[in-house]
XYZ file of C-alpha atoms in Angstrom:
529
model
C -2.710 67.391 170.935
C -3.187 63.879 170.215
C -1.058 61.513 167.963
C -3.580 60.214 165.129
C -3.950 57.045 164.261
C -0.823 54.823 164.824
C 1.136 53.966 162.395
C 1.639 50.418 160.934
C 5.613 49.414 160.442
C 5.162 50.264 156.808
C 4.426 53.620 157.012
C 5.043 56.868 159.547
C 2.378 57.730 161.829
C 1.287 61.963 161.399
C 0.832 63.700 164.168
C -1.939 65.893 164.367
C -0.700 69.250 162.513
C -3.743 71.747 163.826
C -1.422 72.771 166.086
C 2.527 74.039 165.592
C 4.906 75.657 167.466
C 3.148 78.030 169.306
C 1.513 79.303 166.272
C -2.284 78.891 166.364
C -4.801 77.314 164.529
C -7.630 78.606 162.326
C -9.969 77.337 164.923
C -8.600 79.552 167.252
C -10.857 82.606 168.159
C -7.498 85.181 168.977
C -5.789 84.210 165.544
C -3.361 87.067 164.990
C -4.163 87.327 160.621
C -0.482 88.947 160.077
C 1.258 86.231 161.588
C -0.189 83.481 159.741
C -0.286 85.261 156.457
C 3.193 85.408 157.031
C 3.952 81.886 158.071
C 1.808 80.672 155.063
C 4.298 83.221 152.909
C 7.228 81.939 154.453
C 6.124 77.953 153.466
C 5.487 78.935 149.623
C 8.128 81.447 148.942
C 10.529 78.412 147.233
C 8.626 76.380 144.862
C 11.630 75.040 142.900
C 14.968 74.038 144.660
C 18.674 73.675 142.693
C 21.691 74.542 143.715
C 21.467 78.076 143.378
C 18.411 78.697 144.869
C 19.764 76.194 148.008
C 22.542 78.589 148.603
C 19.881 81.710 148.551
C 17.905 80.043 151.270
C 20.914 79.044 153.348
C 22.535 82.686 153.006
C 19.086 83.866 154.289
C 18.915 81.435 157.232
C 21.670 82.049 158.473
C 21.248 85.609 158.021
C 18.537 85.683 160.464
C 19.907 83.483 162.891
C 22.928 85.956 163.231
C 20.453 89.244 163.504
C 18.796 86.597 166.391
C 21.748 86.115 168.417
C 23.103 89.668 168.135
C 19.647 90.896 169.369
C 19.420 88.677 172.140
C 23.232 89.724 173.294
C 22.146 93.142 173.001
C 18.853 92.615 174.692
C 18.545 89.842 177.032
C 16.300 91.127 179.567
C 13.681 92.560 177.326
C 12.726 89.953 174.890
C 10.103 92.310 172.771
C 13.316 93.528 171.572
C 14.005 90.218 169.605
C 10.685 88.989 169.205
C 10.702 90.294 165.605
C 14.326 88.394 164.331
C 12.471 84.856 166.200
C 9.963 85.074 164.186
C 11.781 86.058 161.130
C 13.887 83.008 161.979
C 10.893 80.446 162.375
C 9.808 81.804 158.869
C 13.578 80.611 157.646
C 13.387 77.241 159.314
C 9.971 76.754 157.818
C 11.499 77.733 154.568
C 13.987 74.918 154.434
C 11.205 72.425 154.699
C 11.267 72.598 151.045
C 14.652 70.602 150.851
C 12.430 67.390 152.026
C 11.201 67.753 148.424
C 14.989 67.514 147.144
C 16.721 65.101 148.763
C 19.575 64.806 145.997
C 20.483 68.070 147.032
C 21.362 66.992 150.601
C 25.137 66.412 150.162
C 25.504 70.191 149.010
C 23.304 71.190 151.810
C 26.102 69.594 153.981
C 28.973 71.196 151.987
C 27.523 74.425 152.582
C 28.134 73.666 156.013
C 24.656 75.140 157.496
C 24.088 71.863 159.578
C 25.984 72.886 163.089
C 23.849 75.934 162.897
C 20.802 73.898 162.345
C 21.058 71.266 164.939
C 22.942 74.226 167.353
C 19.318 75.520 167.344
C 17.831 72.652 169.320
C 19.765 74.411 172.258
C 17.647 77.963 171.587
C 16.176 79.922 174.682
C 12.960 79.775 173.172
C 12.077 76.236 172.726
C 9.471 77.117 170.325
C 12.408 77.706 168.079
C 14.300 73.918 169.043
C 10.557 72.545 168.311
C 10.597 73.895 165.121
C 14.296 72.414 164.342
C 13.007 69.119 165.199
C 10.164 69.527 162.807
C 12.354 70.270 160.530
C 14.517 67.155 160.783
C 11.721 65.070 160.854
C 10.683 66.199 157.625
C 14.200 66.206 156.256
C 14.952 62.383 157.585
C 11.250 61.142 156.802
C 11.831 57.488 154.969
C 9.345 58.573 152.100
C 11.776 61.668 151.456
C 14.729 59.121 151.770
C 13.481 56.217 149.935
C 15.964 55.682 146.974
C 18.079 58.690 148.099
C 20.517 56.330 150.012
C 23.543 58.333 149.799
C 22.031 61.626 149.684
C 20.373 60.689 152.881
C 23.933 58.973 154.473
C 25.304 62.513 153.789
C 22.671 64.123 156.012
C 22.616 61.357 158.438
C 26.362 61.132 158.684
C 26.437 65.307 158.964
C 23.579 65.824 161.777
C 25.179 62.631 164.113
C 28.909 64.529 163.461
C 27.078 67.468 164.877
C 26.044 65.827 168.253
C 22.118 66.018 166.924
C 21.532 62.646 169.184
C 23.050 64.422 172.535
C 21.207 67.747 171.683
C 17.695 66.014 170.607
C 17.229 63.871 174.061
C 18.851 66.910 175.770
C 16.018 69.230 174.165
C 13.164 66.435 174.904
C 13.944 66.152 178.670
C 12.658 69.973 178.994
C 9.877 69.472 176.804
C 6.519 68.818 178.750
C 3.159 66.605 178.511
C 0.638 69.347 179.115
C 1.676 71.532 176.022
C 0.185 70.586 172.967
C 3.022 72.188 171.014
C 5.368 70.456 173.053
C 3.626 66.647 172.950
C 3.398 66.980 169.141
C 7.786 67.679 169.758
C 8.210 64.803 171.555
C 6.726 62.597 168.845
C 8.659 64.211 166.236
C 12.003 63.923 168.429
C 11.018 60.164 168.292
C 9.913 59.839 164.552
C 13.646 61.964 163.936
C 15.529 59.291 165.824
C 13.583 56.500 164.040
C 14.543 57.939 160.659
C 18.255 58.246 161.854
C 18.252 54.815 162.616
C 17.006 53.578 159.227
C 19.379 55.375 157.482
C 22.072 54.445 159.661
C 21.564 51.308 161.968
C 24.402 51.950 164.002
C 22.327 54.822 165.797
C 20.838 52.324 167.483
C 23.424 51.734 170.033
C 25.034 55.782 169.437
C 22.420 57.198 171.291
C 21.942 54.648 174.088
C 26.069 55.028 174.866
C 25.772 58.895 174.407
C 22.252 59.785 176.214
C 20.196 59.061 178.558
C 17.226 57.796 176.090
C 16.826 55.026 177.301
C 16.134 56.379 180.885
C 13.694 59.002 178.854
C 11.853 55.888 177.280
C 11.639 53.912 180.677
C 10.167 56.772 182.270
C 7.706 57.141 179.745
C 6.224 53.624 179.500
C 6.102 53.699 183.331
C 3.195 56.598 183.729
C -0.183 54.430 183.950
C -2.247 56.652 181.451
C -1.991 55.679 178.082
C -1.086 57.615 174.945
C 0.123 57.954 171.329
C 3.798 59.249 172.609
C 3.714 56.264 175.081
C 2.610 53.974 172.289
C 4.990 55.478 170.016
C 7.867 55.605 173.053
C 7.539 51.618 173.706
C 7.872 51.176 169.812
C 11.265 52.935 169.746
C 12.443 50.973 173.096
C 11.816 47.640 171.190
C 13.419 49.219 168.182
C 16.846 50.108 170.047
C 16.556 46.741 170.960
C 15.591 44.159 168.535
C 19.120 44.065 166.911
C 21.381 45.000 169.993
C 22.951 42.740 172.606
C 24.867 45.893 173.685
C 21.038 47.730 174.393
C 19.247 44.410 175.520
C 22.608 44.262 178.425
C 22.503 48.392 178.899
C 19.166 48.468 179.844
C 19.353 45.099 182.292
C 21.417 47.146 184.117
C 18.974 49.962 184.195
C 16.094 48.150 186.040
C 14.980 47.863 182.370
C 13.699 44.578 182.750
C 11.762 45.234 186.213
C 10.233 48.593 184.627
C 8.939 46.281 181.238
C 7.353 43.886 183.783
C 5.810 46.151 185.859
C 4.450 47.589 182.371
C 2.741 44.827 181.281
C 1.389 43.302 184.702
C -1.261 46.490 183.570
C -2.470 43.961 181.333
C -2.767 40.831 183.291
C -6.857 41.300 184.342
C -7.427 44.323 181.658
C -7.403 44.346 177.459
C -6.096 47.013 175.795
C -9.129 49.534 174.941
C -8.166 50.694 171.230
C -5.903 49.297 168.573
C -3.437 51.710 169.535
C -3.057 50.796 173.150
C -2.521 47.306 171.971
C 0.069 47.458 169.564
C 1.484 49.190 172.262
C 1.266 46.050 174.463
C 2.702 44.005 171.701
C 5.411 46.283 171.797
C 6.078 46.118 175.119
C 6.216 42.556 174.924
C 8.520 42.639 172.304
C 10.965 44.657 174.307
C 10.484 42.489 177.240
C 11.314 39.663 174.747
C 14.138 41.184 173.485
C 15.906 41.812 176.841
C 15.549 38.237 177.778
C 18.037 37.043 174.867
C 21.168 37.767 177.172
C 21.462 35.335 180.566
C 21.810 37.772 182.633
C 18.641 39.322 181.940
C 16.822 35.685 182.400
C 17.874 35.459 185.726
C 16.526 39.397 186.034
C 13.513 38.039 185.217
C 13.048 35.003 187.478
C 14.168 37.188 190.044
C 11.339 39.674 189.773
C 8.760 37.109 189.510
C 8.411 37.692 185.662
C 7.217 33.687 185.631
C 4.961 34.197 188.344
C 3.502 37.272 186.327
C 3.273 35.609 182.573
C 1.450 32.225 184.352
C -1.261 34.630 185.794
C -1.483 36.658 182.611
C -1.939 33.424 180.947
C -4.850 32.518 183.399
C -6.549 35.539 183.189
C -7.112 34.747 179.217
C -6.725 37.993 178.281
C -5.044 39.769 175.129
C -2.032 39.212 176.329
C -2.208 35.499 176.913
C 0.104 34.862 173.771
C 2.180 37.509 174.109
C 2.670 36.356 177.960
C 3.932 32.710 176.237
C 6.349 33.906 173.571
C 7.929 35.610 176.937
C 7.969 32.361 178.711
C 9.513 30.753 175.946
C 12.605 33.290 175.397
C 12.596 33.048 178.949
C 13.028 29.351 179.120
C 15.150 28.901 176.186
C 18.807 27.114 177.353
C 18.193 28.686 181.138
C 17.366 25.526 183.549
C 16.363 28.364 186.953
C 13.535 29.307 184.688
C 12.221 26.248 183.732
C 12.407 25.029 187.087
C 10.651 27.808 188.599
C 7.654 27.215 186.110
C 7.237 23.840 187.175
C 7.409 24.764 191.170
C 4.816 27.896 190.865
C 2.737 25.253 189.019
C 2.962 26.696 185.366
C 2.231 23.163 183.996
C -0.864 22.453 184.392
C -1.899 26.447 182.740
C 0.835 25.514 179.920
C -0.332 21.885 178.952
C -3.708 23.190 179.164
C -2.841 25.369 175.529
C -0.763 22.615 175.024
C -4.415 19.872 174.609
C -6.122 23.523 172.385
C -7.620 25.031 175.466
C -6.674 28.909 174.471
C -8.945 31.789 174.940
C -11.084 32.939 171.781
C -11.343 36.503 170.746
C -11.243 38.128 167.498
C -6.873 37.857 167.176
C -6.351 34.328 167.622
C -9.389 33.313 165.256
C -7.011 33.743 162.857
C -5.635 30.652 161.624
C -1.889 32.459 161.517
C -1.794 33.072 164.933
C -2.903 30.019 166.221
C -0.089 28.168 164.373
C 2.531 30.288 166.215
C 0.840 29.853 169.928
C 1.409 26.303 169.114
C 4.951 26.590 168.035
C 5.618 29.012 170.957
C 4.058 25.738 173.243
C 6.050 23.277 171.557
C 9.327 25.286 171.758
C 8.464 25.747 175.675
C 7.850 22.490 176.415
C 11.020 21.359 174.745
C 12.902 23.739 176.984
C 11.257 22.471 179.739
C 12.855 19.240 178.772
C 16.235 20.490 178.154
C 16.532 22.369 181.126
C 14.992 19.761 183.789
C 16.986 17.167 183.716
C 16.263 14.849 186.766
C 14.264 14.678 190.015
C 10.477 15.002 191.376
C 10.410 18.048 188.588
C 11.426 15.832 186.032
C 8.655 13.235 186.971
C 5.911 15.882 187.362
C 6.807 16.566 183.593
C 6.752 13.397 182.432
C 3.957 12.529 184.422
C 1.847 14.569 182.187
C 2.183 12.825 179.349
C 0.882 9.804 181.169
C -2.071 10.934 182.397
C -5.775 10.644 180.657
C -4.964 7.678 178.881
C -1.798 9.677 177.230
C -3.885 11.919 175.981
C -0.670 14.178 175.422
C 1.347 11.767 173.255
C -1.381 11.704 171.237
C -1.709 15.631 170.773
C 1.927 15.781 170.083
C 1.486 12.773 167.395
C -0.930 14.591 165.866
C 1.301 17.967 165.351
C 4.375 15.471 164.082
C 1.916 14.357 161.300
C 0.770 17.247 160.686
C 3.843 19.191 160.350
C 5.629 16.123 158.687
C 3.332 16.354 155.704
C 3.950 20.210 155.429
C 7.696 19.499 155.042
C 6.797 16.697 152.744
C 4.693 19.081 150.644
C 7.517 21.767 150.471
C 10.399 19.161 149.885
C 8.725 18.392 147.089
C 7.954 21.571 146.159
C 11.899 22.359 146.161
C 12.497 19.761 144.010
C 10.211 20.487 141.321
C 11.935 24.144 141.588
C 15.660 22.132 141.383
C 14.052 20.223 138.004
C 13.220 23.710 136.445
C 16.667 24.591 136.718
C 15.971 27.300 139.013
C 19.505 26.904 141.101
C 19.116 26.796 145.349
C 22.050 25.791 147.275
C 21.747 23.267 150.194
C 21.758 25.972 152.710
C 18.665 28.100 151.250
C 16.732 24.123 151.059
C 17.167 24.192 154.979
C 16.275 27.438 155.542
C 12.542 27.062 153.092
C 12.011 23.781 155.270
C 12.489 25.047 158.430
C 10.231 28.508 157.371
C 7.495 25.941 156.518
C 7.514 23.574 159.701
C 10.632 21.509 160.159
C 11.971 23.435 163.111
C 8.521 22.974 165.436
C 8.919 19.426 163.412
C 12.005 19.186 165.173
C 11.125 20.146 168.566
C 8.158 17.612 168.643
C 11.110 14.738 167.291
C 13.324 15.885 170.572
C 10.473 15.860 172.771
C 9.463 12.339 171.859
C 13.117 11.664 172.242
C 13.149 12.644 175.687
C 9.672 10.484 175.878
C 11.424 7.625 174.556
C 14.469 7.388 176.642
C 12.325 8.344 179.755
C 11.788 4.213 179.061
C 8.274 4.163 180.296
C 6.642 1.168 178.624
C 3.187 3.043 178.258
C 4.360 6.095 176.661
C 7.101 4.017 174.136
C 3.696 1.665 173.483
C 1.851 4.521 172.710
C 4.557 6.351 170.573
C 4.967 3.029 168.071
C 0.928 2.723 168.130
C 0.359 5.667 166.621
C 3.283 5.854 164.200
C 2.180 2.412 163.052
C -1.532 3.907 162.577
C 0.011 6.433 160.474
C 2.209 4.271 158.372
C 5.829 5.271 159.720
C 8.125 4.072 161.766
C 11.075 4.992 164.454
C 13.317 5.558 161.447
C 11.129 8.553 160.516
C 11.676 9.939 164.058
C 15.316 9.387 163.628
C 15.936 10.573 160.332
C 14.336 13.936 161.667
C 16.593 13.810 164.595
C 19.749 13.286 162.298
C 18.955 16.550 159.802
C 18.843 18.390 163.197
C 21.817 16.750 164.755
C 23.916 17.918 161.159
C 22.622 21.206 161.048
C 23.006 22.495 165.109
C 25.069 25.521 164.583
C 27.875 26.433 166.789
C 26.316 30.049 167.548
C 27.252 29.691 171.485
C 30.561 27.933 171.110
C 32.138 24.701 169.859
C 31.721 23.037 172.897
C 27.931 23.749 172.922
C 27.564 22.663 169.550
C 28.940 19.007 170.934
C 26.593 18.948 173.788
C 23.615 19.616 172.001
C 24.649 16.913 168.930
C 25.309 14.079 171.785
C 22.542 14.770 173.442
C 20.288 14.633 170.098
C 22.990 11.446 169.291
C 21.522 9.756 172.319
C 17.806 10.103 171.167
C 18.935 8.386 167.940
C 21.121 5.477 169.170
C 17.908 4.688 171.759
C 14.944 5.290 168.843
């Protein structure tokens, strides 16, 4: 069974439902008539839910579930002798799908305490029975059933995690397998469940990675070589436990994690992607691969493994991925000198000043005016970290050299993004303070933040990079810097004043005494401007 088309972040994928639990389709030719008839019977019995009619179906379910496990103590070795109360209890588990349509009733749901039993089921012998469970609390959790329902659907959440429903749904998904329909269509709904947990309740995210072995699950699924939809899907929920979680980005470091992301992507280094599915999928992986670079240890991971080597060739190859491969280099780069200096020995800058001058790959993606804007950010930011983390030396000279060369055909590239973005912070100071003269109030803080959204951090980075130009004291490149702010009616103070709004607005996110490094060293540019 294959996942239909992916899903967009705005909206939940749907699996393909010809196919459920081990009950066949219409299409199929040995379609027992009595057993759908009463499977269809069993999903229209309860057209209207309240309270009293909630209690009737839980008094019912767990009804059945008792005659279940009394038959199979009585039974075990002959399981035609509680074939009958399985199906009977599939009908009642297909019965409570109805409560998806009633999310305000989900705090009585809990009070009636039916959940243990519920999520208790995920352990069943027959794992038809555990796929149907997780069916079921996919449709329970789904965020269109949830939306507005916040603390009906905190109730629930708060109720199934109580009940160990993270430990028993990755439990339950380790034994299901790739070659049964039935069972691929569970492993996407195990995923979707644990999705919808997480929205509900973010701190999930970092619950199931310290109380399962998910994250293994999800490395060994973006690992097999053959694409498809639960791969896609797996890779989406990887970058999802990480986006927001040092604790994750750290836990899966230590996992190989960022070796195993790596080795995922160089897939992609001489190949595209052959549908829109497969390359969101690459995007995610990216993403993750992003993500796990954000703590230091996981930079030096990367170096380590070659992960420079890798995004330089990816880059070279001028495929898909050739963007993706420099947002990587950049996180990569950012405040970690052994990465910037191992770009400029496996000779990165030649491939990087190359985007640098315009020189990017066309396709159909980075046509779009959008995306070009953030490759050039991305290349901005990177070669500002190349200047923050090499600080002296032949290195040092090879980067500077660069600027140099062809007439200084680079100081005027990066001239023309300072005017560039200059004028769109112009346009939006303005803009700000027509707002401020409609009375429309907007604190200092929000001012910053609308500026830097519409240019003035990459506006920034270009003012530190001519900085470092400037106090590099090569007569050329300082004669070229004044030419061109003269041709453009400005002057050094324009440089400087940029310089200072940065140098009063560095945060002190890695400590105090970071926070003075970074101001003196932006202090220098200033005093020598």
């Amino acid at each position: 069974m294959d996942v239909a088309n992916s899903r967009n972040h705005s909206s939940k994928r749907k699996f393909d439902d010809t196919v459920s639990n081990g009950f066949p389709n219409n299409n199929n030719t040995n379609v027992d008539l009595s057993l759908l008839e009463a499977v269809e019977k069993s999903q229209t019995a309860v057209e209207a839910l309240d309270l009293r009619t909630l209690k009737k179906l839980v008094l019912s379910f767990e009804r059945r579930l008792k005659e279940n496990i009394e038959a199979r103590l009585k039974y075990p070795t002959q399981p035609d002798r509680f074939a009958d109360s399985e199906l009977e209890l599939h009908e009642e588990l297909q019965k409570l799908k109805i409560l998806a349509g009633t999310p305000e009733l989900y705090p009585d749901l809990v009070n009636l305490n039916v959940v243990p039993s519920v999520v208790d089921l995920l352990n069943h012998d027959n794992s038809d029975i555990a796929i149907d469970v997780v069916q079921l609390l996919q449709d329970l959790t789904d965020e269109d059933v949830l939306d507005e329902n916040d603390e009906p659907a905190r109730a629930l959440v708060e109720a199934l995690v109580e009940n160990s429903v993270l430990e028993l749904l990755v439990q339950n998904l380790h034994r299901l397998s790739d070659s049964d329909p039935d069972e691929v269509g569970a492993v996407y709904s195990t995923l979707a469940t644990i999705e919808n947990l997480i929205e509900v309740k973010p701190e999930v995210a970092e619950m199931v990675c310290e109380k399962t072995k998910l994250m293994k699950w999800l490395l060994g699924k973006i690992k097999v070589r053959e694409f498809d939809g639960n791969k896609q899907y797996a890779s989406e929920i990887l970058a999802i436990l990480l986006q927001s979680s040092t604790a994750n980005q750290k836990r899966l470091g230590q996992m190989n994690g960022v070796d195993v992301v790596l080795q995922a992507v160089a897939m992609y280094k001489s190949k595209d992607p052959k549908s829109s599915d497969e390359e969101e999928m690459v995007e995610n992986l990216f993403d993750c691969l992003c993500c796990l670079l954000m703590p230091l240890e996981n930079k030096e991971r990367f170096v380590k493994a070659e992960g420079v080597e890798l995004m330089i060739i990816i880059m070279k190859q001028k495929k898909l991925a050739y963007g993706s491969a420099i947002r990587a280099l950049d996180f990569a780069m950012t405040k970690y000198p052994p990465a910037c200096e191992r770009f400029v020995d496996v000779l990165g800058l030649k491939t990087v000043f190359a985007a640098f001058m315009g020189k990017i790959p066309i396709s159909k993606k980075n046509k779009k005016e959008r995306y070009q804007e953030e490759l050039e950010e991305r290349i901005v930011s990177l070669i500002a970290s190349l200047f923050g983390g090499i600080l002296r030396g032949s290195r040092r000279e090879r980067l500077l050299s660069k600027f140099v060369e062809n007439e200084c055909e680079k100081i005027d590239r990066l001239m023309e993004l300072y005017i560039r973005y200059s004028d769109r912070v112009k346009a939006e100071t303005e803009r700000l303070n027509e707002v401020e003269l409609d009375d429309l109030e907007m604190d200092e803080d929000e001012k910053y933040n609308r500026k830097l959204e519409s240019g003035l951090y990459t506006l920034q980075l270009i003012a530190v990079i001519l900085g470092h130009l400037w106090c590099s004291e090569h007569p050329h490149m300082r004669g070229r810097i004044e030419l061109l702010l003269k041709q453009n009616k400005l002057s050094k103070k324009h440089v400087k004043d940029i310089l200072q709004e940065y140098h009063d607005n560095i945060g002190d996110i890695d400590g105090p005494e970071e926070k003075e490094r970074a101001q003196t060293k932006i202090q220098k540019f200033i005093t020598a401007l």
